[in-house]
PDB file of C-alpha atoms and ligand atoms in Angstrom:
ATOM      1  CA  UNK A1492     116.225  68.848 113.472  1.00  0.00           C
ATOM      2  CA  UNK A1493     113.594  70.757 111.503  1.00  0.00           C
ATOM      3  CA  UNK A1494     115.539  73.981 112.108  1.00  0.00           C
ATOM      4  CA  UNK A1495     118.805  72.318 111.019  1.00  0.00           C
ATOM      5  CA  UNK A1496     117.212  71.186 107.755  1.00  0.00           C
ATOM      6  CA  UNK A1497     115.870  74.685 107.116  1.00  0.00           C
ATOM      7  CA  UNK A1498     119.290  76.216 107.702  1.00  0.00           C
ATOM      8  CA  UNK A1499     120.820  73.691 105.307  1.00  0.00           C
ATOM      9  CA  UNK A1500     118.150  74.574 102.711  1.00  0.00           C
ATOM     10  CA  UNK A1501     118.791  78.299 103.130  1.00  0.00           C
ATOM     11  CA  UNK A1502     122.531  77.716 102.856  1.00  0.00           C
ATOM     12  CA  UNK A1503     122.097  75.644  99.675  1.00  0.00           C
ATOM     13  CA  UNK A1504     119.792  78.281  98.185  1.00  0.00           C
ATOM     14  CA  UNK A1505     122.347  80.936  98.994  1.00  0.00           C
ATOM     15  CA  UNK A1506     125.115  79.020  97.234  1.00  0.00           C
ATOM     16  CA  UNK A1507     122.877  78.471  94.194  1.00  0.00           C
ATOM     17  CA  UNK A1508     122.006  82.153  94.097  1.00  0.00           C
ATOM     18  CA  UNK A1509     125.651  83.102  94.444  1.00  0.00           C
ATOM     19  CA  UNK A1510     126.429  80.932  91.441  1.00  0.00           C
ATOM     20  CA  UNK A1511     123.529  82.384  89.523  1.00  0.00           C
ATOM     21  CA  UNK A1512     124.373  85.998  90.094  1.00  0.00           C
ATOM     22  CA  UNK A1513     128.075  85.588  89.617  1.00  0.00           C
ATOM     23  CA  UNK A1514     127.095  83.792  86.398  1.00  0.00           C
ATOM     24  CA  UNK A1515     126.029  87.101  84.922  1.00  0.00           C
ATOM     25  CA  UNK A1516     128.644  88.913  82.920  1.00  0.00           C
ATOM     26  CA  UNK A1517     129.671  91.645  85.286  1.00  0.00           C
ATOM     27  CA  UNK A1518     130.838  94.557  83.181  1.00  0.00           C
ATOM     28  CA  UNK A1519     133.319  97.076  84.591  1.00  0.00           C
ATOM     29  CA  UNK A1520     131.255  99.543  86.568  1.00  0.00           C
ATOM     30  CA  UNK A1521     130.434 102.745  84.755  1.00  0.00           C
ATOM     31  CA  UNK A1522     129.272 105.914  86.355  1.00  0.00           C
ATOM     32  CA  UNK A1523     125.590 106.074  87.072  1.00  0.00           C
ATOM     33  CA  UNK A1524     125.986 109.303  89.014  1.00  0.00           C
ATOM     34  CA  UNK A1525     124.763 112.406  87.260  1.00  0.00           C
ATOM     35  CA  UNK A1526     127.593 114.803  86.454  1.00  0.00           C
ATOM     36  CA  UNK A1527     126.925 117.845  88.593  1.00  0.00           C
ATOM     37  CA  UNK A1528     128.935 120.957  89.407  1.00  0.00           C
ATOM     38  CA  UNK A1529     131.100 120.254  92.471  1.00  0.00           C
ATOM     39  CA  UNK A1530     129.347 122.767  94.733  1.00  0.00           C
ATOM     40  CA  UNK A1531     125.988 121.188  93.877  1.00  0.00           C
ATOM     41  CA  UNK A1532     127.326 117.783  94.910  1.00  0.00           C
ATOM     42  CA  UNK A1533     128.611 119.230  98.175  1.00  0.00           C
ATOM     43  CA  UNK A1534     125.215 120.817  98.840  1.00  0.00           C
ATOM     44  CA  UNK A1535     123.431 117.527  98.294  1.00  0.00           C
ATOM     45  CA  UNK A1536     125.875 115.654 100.546  1.00  0.00           C
ATOM     46  CA  UNK A1537     125.406 118.296 103.248  1.00  0.00           C
ATOM     47  CA  UNK A1538     121.607 118.151 102.957  1.00  0.00           C
ATOM     48  CA  UNK A1539     121.618 114.349 103.147  1.00  0.00           C
ATOM     49  CA  UNK A1540     123.893 114.544 106.189  1.00  0.00           C
ATOM     50  CA  UNK A1541     121.359 116.875 107.821  1.00  0.00           C
ATOM     51  CA  UNK A1542     118.540 114.369 107.136  1.00  0.00           C
ATOM     52  CA  UNK A1543     120.746 111.638 108.664  1.00  0.00           C
ATOM     53  CA  UNK A1544     121.317 113.806 111.767  1.00  0.00           C
ATOM     54  CA  UNK A1545     117.567 114.243 112.177  1.00  0.00           C
ATOM     55  CA  UNK A1546     116.963 110.517 111.690  1.00  0.00           C
ATOM     56  CA  UNK A1547     119.509 109.748 114.424  1.00  0.00           C
ATOM     57  CA  UNK A1548     117.685 111.973 116.890  1.00  0.00           C
ATOM     58  CA  UNK A1549     114.180 110.898 115.872  1.00  0.00           C
ATOM     59  CA  UNK A1550     111.814 109.535 118.525  1.00  0.00           C
ATOM     60  CA  UNK A1551     108.588 110.055 116.579  1.00  0.00           C
ATOM     61  CA  UNK A1552     107.513 106.398 116.826  1.00  0.00           C
ATOM     62  CA  UNK A1553     108.137 103.396 119.062  1.00  0.00           C
ATOM     63  CA  UNK A1554     110.965 102.120 116.854  1.00  0.00           C
ATOM     64  CA  UNK A1555     113.107 104.969 118.181  1.00  0.00           C
ATOM     65  CA  UNK A1556     113.004 103.281 121.594  1.00  0.00           C
ATOM     66  CA  UNK A1557     113.975  99.785 120.415  1.00  0.00           C
ATOM     67  CA  UNK A1558     116.689 100.470 117.824  1.00  0.00           C
ATOM     68  CA  UNK A1559     120.411 100.037 118.402  1.00  0.00           C
ATOM     69  CA  UNK A1560     121.242 102.385 115.533  1.00  0.00           C
ATOM     70  CA  UNK A1561     119.059 104.201 113.074  1.00  0.00           C
ATOM     71  CA  UNK A1562     119.810 103.493 109.413  1.00  0.00           C
ATOM     72  CA  UNK A1563     119.333 106.642 107.352  1.00  0.00           C
ATOM     73  CA  UNK A1564     120.746 105.307 104.063  1.00  0.00           C
ATOM     74  CA  UNK A1565     123.966 105.571 102.089  1.00  0.00           C
ATOM     75  CA  UNK A1566     125.400 106.029  98.629  1.00  0.00           C
ATOM     76  CA  UNK A1567     126.052 108.701  96.047  1.00  0.00           C
ATOM     77  CA  UNK A1568     124.265 112.043  96.612  1.00  0.00           C
ATOM     78  CA  UNK A1569     124.155 112.284  92.791  1.00  0.00           C
ATOM     79  CA  UNK A1570     122.808 108.821  92.179  1.00  0.00           C
ATOM     80  CA  UNK A1571     120.611 108.475  89.114  1.00  0.00           C
ATOM     81  CA  UNK A1572     119.243 105.295  90.668  1.00  0.00           C
ATOM     82  CA  UNK A1573     117.886 104.837  94.203  1.00  0.00           C
ATOM     83  CA  UNK A1574     116.895 101.522  95.804  1.00  0.00           C
ATOM     84  CA  UNK A1575     114.270 101.736  98.541  1.00  0.00           C
ATOM     85  CA  UNK A1576     113.761  98.752 100.856  1.00  0.00           C
ATOM     86  CA  UNK A1577     111.383  98.081 103.705  1.00  0.00           C
ATOM     87  CA  UNK A1578     113.323  98.650 106.897  1.00  0.00           C
ATOM     88  CA  UNK A1579     116.564  97.694 108.646  1.00  0.00           C
ATOM     89  CA  UNK A1580     117.029  94.119 109.867  1.00  0.00           C
ATOM     90  CA  UNK A1581     119.261  92.891 112.665  1.00  0.00           C
ATOM     91  CA  UNK A1582     122.599  93.435 110.898  1.00  0.00           C
ATOM     92  CA  UNK A1583     121.579  96.860 109.651  1.00  0.00           C
ATOM     93  CA  UNK A1584     120.441  97.845 113.158  1.00  0.00           C
ATOM     94  CA  UNK A1585     123.808  96.766 114.579  1.00  0.00           C
ATOM     95  CA  UNK A1586     125.885  98.538 111.914  1.00  0.00           C
ATOM     96  CA  UNK A1587     123.689 101.571 111.150  1.00  0.00           C
ATOM     97  CA  UNK A1588     123.984 100.793 107.413  1.00  0.00           C
ATOM     98  CA  UNK A1589     121.308  99.627 104.952  1.00  0.00           C
ATOM     99  CA  UNK A1590     121.305  96.199 103.315  1.00  0.00           C
ATOM    100  CA  UNK A1591     124.407  94.680 104.913  1.00  0.00           C
ATOM    101  CA  UNK A1592     122.921  91.265 105.844  1.00  0.00           C
ATOM    102  CA  UNK A1593     122.083  88.336 103.565  1.00  0.00           C
ATOM    103  CA  UNK A1594     119.481  90.299 101.599  1.00  0.00           C
ATOM    104  CA  UNK A1595     122.073  93.056 101.232  1.00  0.00           C
ATOM    105  CA  UNK A1596     124.657  90.646  99.852  1.00  0.00           C
ATOM    106  CA  UNK A1597     122.141  89.587  97.244  1.00  0.00           C
ATOM    107  CA  UNK A1598     121.328  93.222  96.467  1.00  0.00           C
ATOM    108  CA  UNK A1599     125.073  93.844  95.986  1.00  0.00           C
ATOM    109  CA  UNK A1600     125.145  90.993  93.463  1.00  0.00           C
ATOM    110  CA  UNK A1601     122.138  92.358  91.619  1.00  0.00           C
ATOM    111  CA  UNK A1602     123.782  95.803  91.471  1.00  0.00           C
ATOM    112  CA  UNK A1603     127.029  94.231  90.196  1.00  0.00           C
ATOM    113  CA  UNK A1604     125.080  92.209  87.628  1.00  0.00           C
ATOM    114  CA  UNK A1605     123.644  95.517  86.411  1.00  0.00           C
ATOM    115  CA  UNK A1606     127.206  96.645  85.739  1.00  0.00           C
ATOM    116  CA  UNK A1607     127.220  99.079  88.665  1.00  0.00           C
ATOM    117  CA  UNK A1608     128.888  99.529  92.038  1.00  0.00           C
ATOM    118  CA  UNK A1609     127.109 100.029  95.340  1.00  0.00           C
ATOM    119  CA  UNK A1610     128.687 103.484  95.639  1.00  0.00           C
ATOM    120  CA  UNK A1611     127.132 104.545  92.309  1.00  0.00           C
ATOM    121  CA  UNK A1612     123.590 104.267  93.644  1.00  0.00           C
ATOM    122  CA  UNK A1613     121.778 105.336  96.820  1.00  0.00           C
ATOM    123  CA  UNK A1614     120.248 102.727  99.130  1.00  0.00           C
ATOM    124  CA  UNK A1615     117.698 103.442 101.841  1.00  0.00           C
ATOM    125  CA  UNK A1616     114.450 102.229 103.396  1.00  0.00           C
ATOM    126  CA  UNK A1617     110.919 103.448 104.035  1.00  0.00           C
ATOM    127  CA  UNK A1618     111.496 103.194 107.795  1.00  0.00           C
ATOM    128  CA  UNK A1619     114.872 104.079 109.240  1.00  0.00           C
ATOM    129  CA  UNK A1620     114.772 101.976 112.425  1.00  0.00           C
ATOM    130  CA  UNK A1621     114.464  98.210 112.797  1.00  0.00           C
ATOM    131  CA  UNK A1622     110.974  96.876 113.508  1.00  0.00           C
ATOM    132  CA  UNK A1623     111.343  94.316 116.357  1.00  0.00           C
ATOM    133  CA  UNK A1624     111.533  90.666 115.234  1.00  0.00           C
ATOM    134  CA  UNK A1625     111.777  91.933 111.646  1.00  0.00           C
ATOM    135  CA  UNK A1626     108.015  92.420 111.469  1.00  0.00           C
ATOM    136  CA  UNK A1627     106.642  94.647 108.720  1.00  0.00           C
ATOM    137  CA  UNK A1628     106.628  98.324 109.648  1.00  0.00           C
ATOM    138  CA  UNK A1629     103.206  99.497 110.880  1.00  0.00           C
ATOM    139  CA  UNK A1630     101.283 102.242 109.068  1.00  0.00           C
ATOM    140  CA  UNK A1631     101.858 104.788 111.880  1.00  0.00           C
ATOM    141  CA  UNK A1632     105.609 104.062 111.783  1.00  0.00           C
ATOM    142  CA  UNK A1633     105.696 104.487 108.014  1.00  0.00           C
ATOM    143  CA  UNK A1634     103.733 107.729 108.225  1.00  0.00           C
ATOM    144  CA  UNK A1635     106.117 109.117 110.881  1.00  0.00           C
ATOM    145  CA  UNK A1636     109.189 108.144 108.892  1.00  0.00           C
ATOM    146  CA  UNK A1637     108.096 108.982 105.351  1.00  0.00           C
ATOM    147  CA  UNK A1638     109.146 112.659 105.468  1.00  0.00           C
ATOM    148  CA  UNK A1639     112.774 111.517 105.809  1.00  0.00           C
ATOM    149  CA  UNK A1640     112.578 109.367 102.665  1.00  0.00           C
ATOM    150  CA  UNK A1641     110.768 112.095 100.761  1.00  0.00           C
ATOM    151  CA  UNK A1642     113.485 114.581 101.748  1.00  0.00           C
ATOM    152  CA  UNK A1643     116.211 112.173 100.628  1.00  0.00           C
ATOM    153  CA  UNK A1644     114.526 111.578  97.262  1.00  0.00           C
ATOM    154  CA  UNK A1645     113.907 115.298  96.741  1.00  0.00           C
ATOM    155  CA  UNK A1646     117.572 116.085  97.476  1.00  0.00           C
ATOM    156  CA  UNK A1647     118.985 113.336  95.254  1.00  0.00           C
ATOM    157  CA  UNK A1648     116.352 113.648  92.484  1.00  0.00           C
ATOM    158  CA  UNK A1649     117.169 110.267  90.935  1.00  0.00           C
ATOM    159  CA  UNK A1650     115.929 109.427  87.440  1.00  0.00           C
ATOM    160  CA  UNK A1651     114.802 105.957  88.491  1.00  0.00           C
ATOM    161  CA  UNK A1652     113.677 104.524  91.834  1.00  0.00           C
ATOM    162  CA  UNK A1653     113.538 100.785  92.478  1.00  0.00           C
ATOM    163  CA  UNK A1654     111.074  99.827  95.215  1.00  0.00           C
ATOM    164  CA  UNK A1655     112.229  96.562  96.769  1.00  0.00           C
ATOM    165  CA  UNK A1656     109.241  94.566  97.937  1.00  0.00           C
ATOM    166  CA  UNK A1657     105.592  95.207  98.662  1.00  0.00           C
ATOM    167  CA  UNK A1658     105.840  97.625 101.605  1.00  0.00           C
ATOM    168  CA  UNK A1659     108.160  99.986  99.687  1.00  0.00           C
ATOM    169  CA  UNK A1660     106.183  99.764  96.435  1.00  0.00           C
ATOM    170  CA  UNK A1661     102.793 100.171  98.094  1.00  0.00           C
ATOM    171  CA  UNK A1662     103.992 103.096 100.210  1.00  0.00           C
ATOM    172  CA  UNK A1663     105.651 105.009  97.380  1.00  0.00           C
ATOM    173  CA  UNK A1664     102.809 104.386  94.917  1.00  0.00           C
ATOM    174  CA  UNK A1665     100.072 104.799  97.521  1.00  0.00           C
ATOM    175  CA  UNK A1666      98.334 101.622  96.425  1.00  0.00           C
ATOM    176  CA  UNK A1667      97.220  98.323  97.872  1.00  0.00           C
ATOM    177  CA  UNK A1668      97.883  96.279  94.759  1.00  0.00           C
ATOM    178  CA  UNK A1669     100.051  93.188  95.302  1.00  0.00           C
ATOM    179  CA  UNK A1670     103.713  93.374  94.315  1.00  0.00           C
ATOM    180  CA  UNK A1671     103.116  90.666  91.683  1.00  0.00           C
ATOM    181  CA  UNK A1672     100.833  93.078  89.853  1.00  0.00           C
ATOM    182  CA  UNK A1673     102.982  96.161  90.388  1.00  0.00           C
ATOM    183  CA  UNK A1674     106.351  94.764  89.303  1.00  0.00           C
ATOM    184  CA  UNK A1675     107.478  94.453  85.695  1.00  0.00           C
ATOM    185  CA  UNK A1676     106.504  97.955  84.616  1.00  0.00           C
ATOM    186  CA  UNK A1677     107.420 101.534  85.388  1.00  0.00           C
ATOM    187  CA  UNK A1678     105.090 103.710  87.445  1.00  0.00           C
ATOM    188  CA  UNK A1679     105.174 107.478  87.859  1.00  0.00           C
ATOM    189  CA  UNK A1680     106.581 108.807  91.122  1.00  0.00           C
ATOM    190  CA  UNK A1681     106.083 112.478  91.971  1.00  0.00           C
ATOM    191  CA  UNK A1682     108.570 114.253  94.277  1.00  0.00           C
ATOM    192  CA  UNK A1683     105.939 116.959  94.700  1.00  0.00           C
ATOM    193  CA  UNK A1684     102.898 118.248  92.834  1.00  0.00           C
ATOM    194  CA  UNK A1685     104.949 120.718  90.752  1.00  0.00           C
ATOM    195  CA  UNK A1686     107.690 118.308  89.668  1.00  0.00           C
ATOM    196  CA  UNK A1687     107.778 116.095  86.599  1.00  0.00           C
ATOM    197  CA  UNK A1688     107.312 112.445  87.564  1.00  0.00           C
ATOM    198  CA  UNK A1689     110.247 110.036  87.593  1.00  0.00           C
ATOM    199  CA  UNK A1690     110.134 106.313  86.868  1.00  0.00           C
ATOM    200  CA  UNK A1691     109.598 103.860  89.686  1.00  0.00           C
ATOM    201  CA  UNK A1692     110.136 100.139  89.139  1.00  0.00           C
ATOM    202  CA  UNK A1693     108.757  97.834  91.837  1.00  0.00           C
ATOM    203  CA  UNK A1694     110.415  94.436  92.107  1.00  0.00           C
ATOM    204  CA  UNK A1695     110.646  91.561  94.551  1.00  0.00           C
ATOM    205  CA  UNK A1696     112.634  92.163  97.727  1.00  0.00           C
ATOM    206  CA  UNK A1697     115.988  90.288  97.830  1.00  0.00           C
ATOM    207  CA  UNK A1698     114.885  88.621 101.093  1.00  0.00           C
ATOM    208  CA  UNK A1699     111.761  87.325  99.330  1.00  0.00           C
ATOM    209  CA  UNK A1700     113.954  86.066  96.506  1.00  0.00           C
ATOM    210  CA  UNK A1701     116.174  84.228  99.000  1.00  0.00           C
ATOM    211  CA  UNK A1702     113.109  82.592 100.547  1.00  0.00           C
ATOM    212  CA  UNK A1703     111.432  81.825  97.222  1.00  0.00           C
ATOM    213  CA  UNK A1704     114.283  80.831  95.015  1.00  0.00           C
ATOM    214  CA  UNK A1705     112.922  79.802  91.652  1.00  0.00           C
ATOM    215  CA  UNK A1706     113.932  80.332  88.044  1.00  0.00           C
ATOM    216  CA  UNK A1707     110.756  82.290  87.554  1.00  0.00           C
ATOM    217  CA  UNK A1708     111.303  84.770  90.406  1.00  0.00           C
ATOM    218  CA  UNK A1709     114.971  85.175  89.528  1.00  0.00           C
ATOM    219  CA  UNK A1710     114.110  85.847  85.870  1.00  0.00           C
ATOM    220  CA  UNK A1711     111.449  88.392  86.852  1.00  0.00           C
ATOM    221  CA  UNK A1712     113.837  90.405  89.039  1.00  0.00           C
ATOM    222  CA  UNK A1713     116.497  90.352  86.340  1.00  0.00           C
ATOM    223  CA  UNK A1714     113.976  91.521  83.709  1.00  0.00           C
ATOM    224  CA  UNK A1715     112.951  94.389  86.006  1.00  0.00           C
ATOM    225  CA  UNK A1716     116.600  95.389  86.452  1.00  0.00           C
ATOM    226  CA  UNK A1717     117.287  95.172  82.722  1.00  0.00           C
ATOM    227  CA  UNK A1718     114.411  97.615  82.137  1.00  0.00           C
ATOM    228  CA  UNK A1719     115.996  99.947  84.719  1.00  0.00           C
ATOM    229  CA  UNK A1720     119.406  99.780  83.030  1.00  0.00           C
ATOM    230  CA  UNK A1721     117.815 100.518  79.650  1.00  0.00           C
ATOM    231  CA  UNK A1722     115.819 103.434  81.115  1.00  0.00           C
ATOM    232  CA  UNK A1723     119.090 104.931  82.403  1.00  0.00           C
ATOM    233  CA  UNK A1724     120.559 104.605  78.911  1.00  0.00           C
ATOM    234  CA  UNK A1725     123.250 102.207  80.132  1.00  0.00           C
ATOM    235  CA  UNK A1726     124.388  99.091  78.355  1.00  0.00           C
ATOM    236  CA  UNK A1727     122.503  96.004  79.506  1.00  0.00           C
ATOM    237  CA  UNK A1728     125.054  93.341  80.487  1.00  0.00           C
ATOM    238  CA  UNK A1729     124.507  90.205  78.383  1.00  0.00           C
TER     239      UNK A1729
HETATM  240  N1  LIG B1137     115.815  94.616 104.267  1.00  0.00           N
HETATM  241  C1  LIG B1137     115.415  95.873 104.002  1.00  0.00           C
HETATM  242  O1  LIG B1137     114.304  96.099 103.523  1.00  0.00           O
HETATM  243  N2  LIG B1137     116.274  96.847 104.262  1.00  0.00           N
HETATM  244  C2  LIG B1137     117.485  96.662 104.738  1.00  0.00           C
HETATM  245  O2  LIG B1137     118.214  97.627 104.946  1.00  0.00           O
HETATM  246  C3  LIG B1137     117.893  95.329 104.994  1.00  0.00           C
HETATM  247  C4  LIG B1137     117.040  94.322 104.758  1.00  0.00           C
END
């Protein structure tokens, strides 16, 4: 009975969120991919494919033994904007693609509300294999997996990174501050010690938003995304 009520609540929240996000004016998608010479694009795609091959073979931590599929990430090799989540869930593990479950559907709506298409951006996670029972990834798992994410970010060289949720934000910024304190402003992210920093915006994870549906949380995420759109020099949908 309790479970039935919860499912009903989740379903109702989902419908409300659907209404909310489709309530935004969704502008025709414009390109958020950097214009690059064709051979450069091909190089990046090839390099990302090589990272994906290595991810598929990886057995560096226990998650390699429990996954159905690894989930390297997907999107434009020339993306100016990269979203980084926590780790694959059940649907992602089954399909080998990031953010394809309920949280992913909400992320798609957020991306559309920003006036973009999923294929314009790159979407990946700090760990590439599903932690059992959707638990948070453990520090040793994150440490084993981080080189893959760093390689992906160094290949793509986005102008802005959005860290979805506390594990992604804390890992990329090497901090223990709560997500509530980190979100709402840009932080510097360094690809390596010689590179200029790029902007990183932490925000709430779509799964958190689904669980904690409130005007306040919804407004905060949208404000974070508006700052990202402005930073990219794109028109903020009204
Ligand atoms: N949550 C994440 O953090 N990543 C996914 O790919 C899906 C759900």
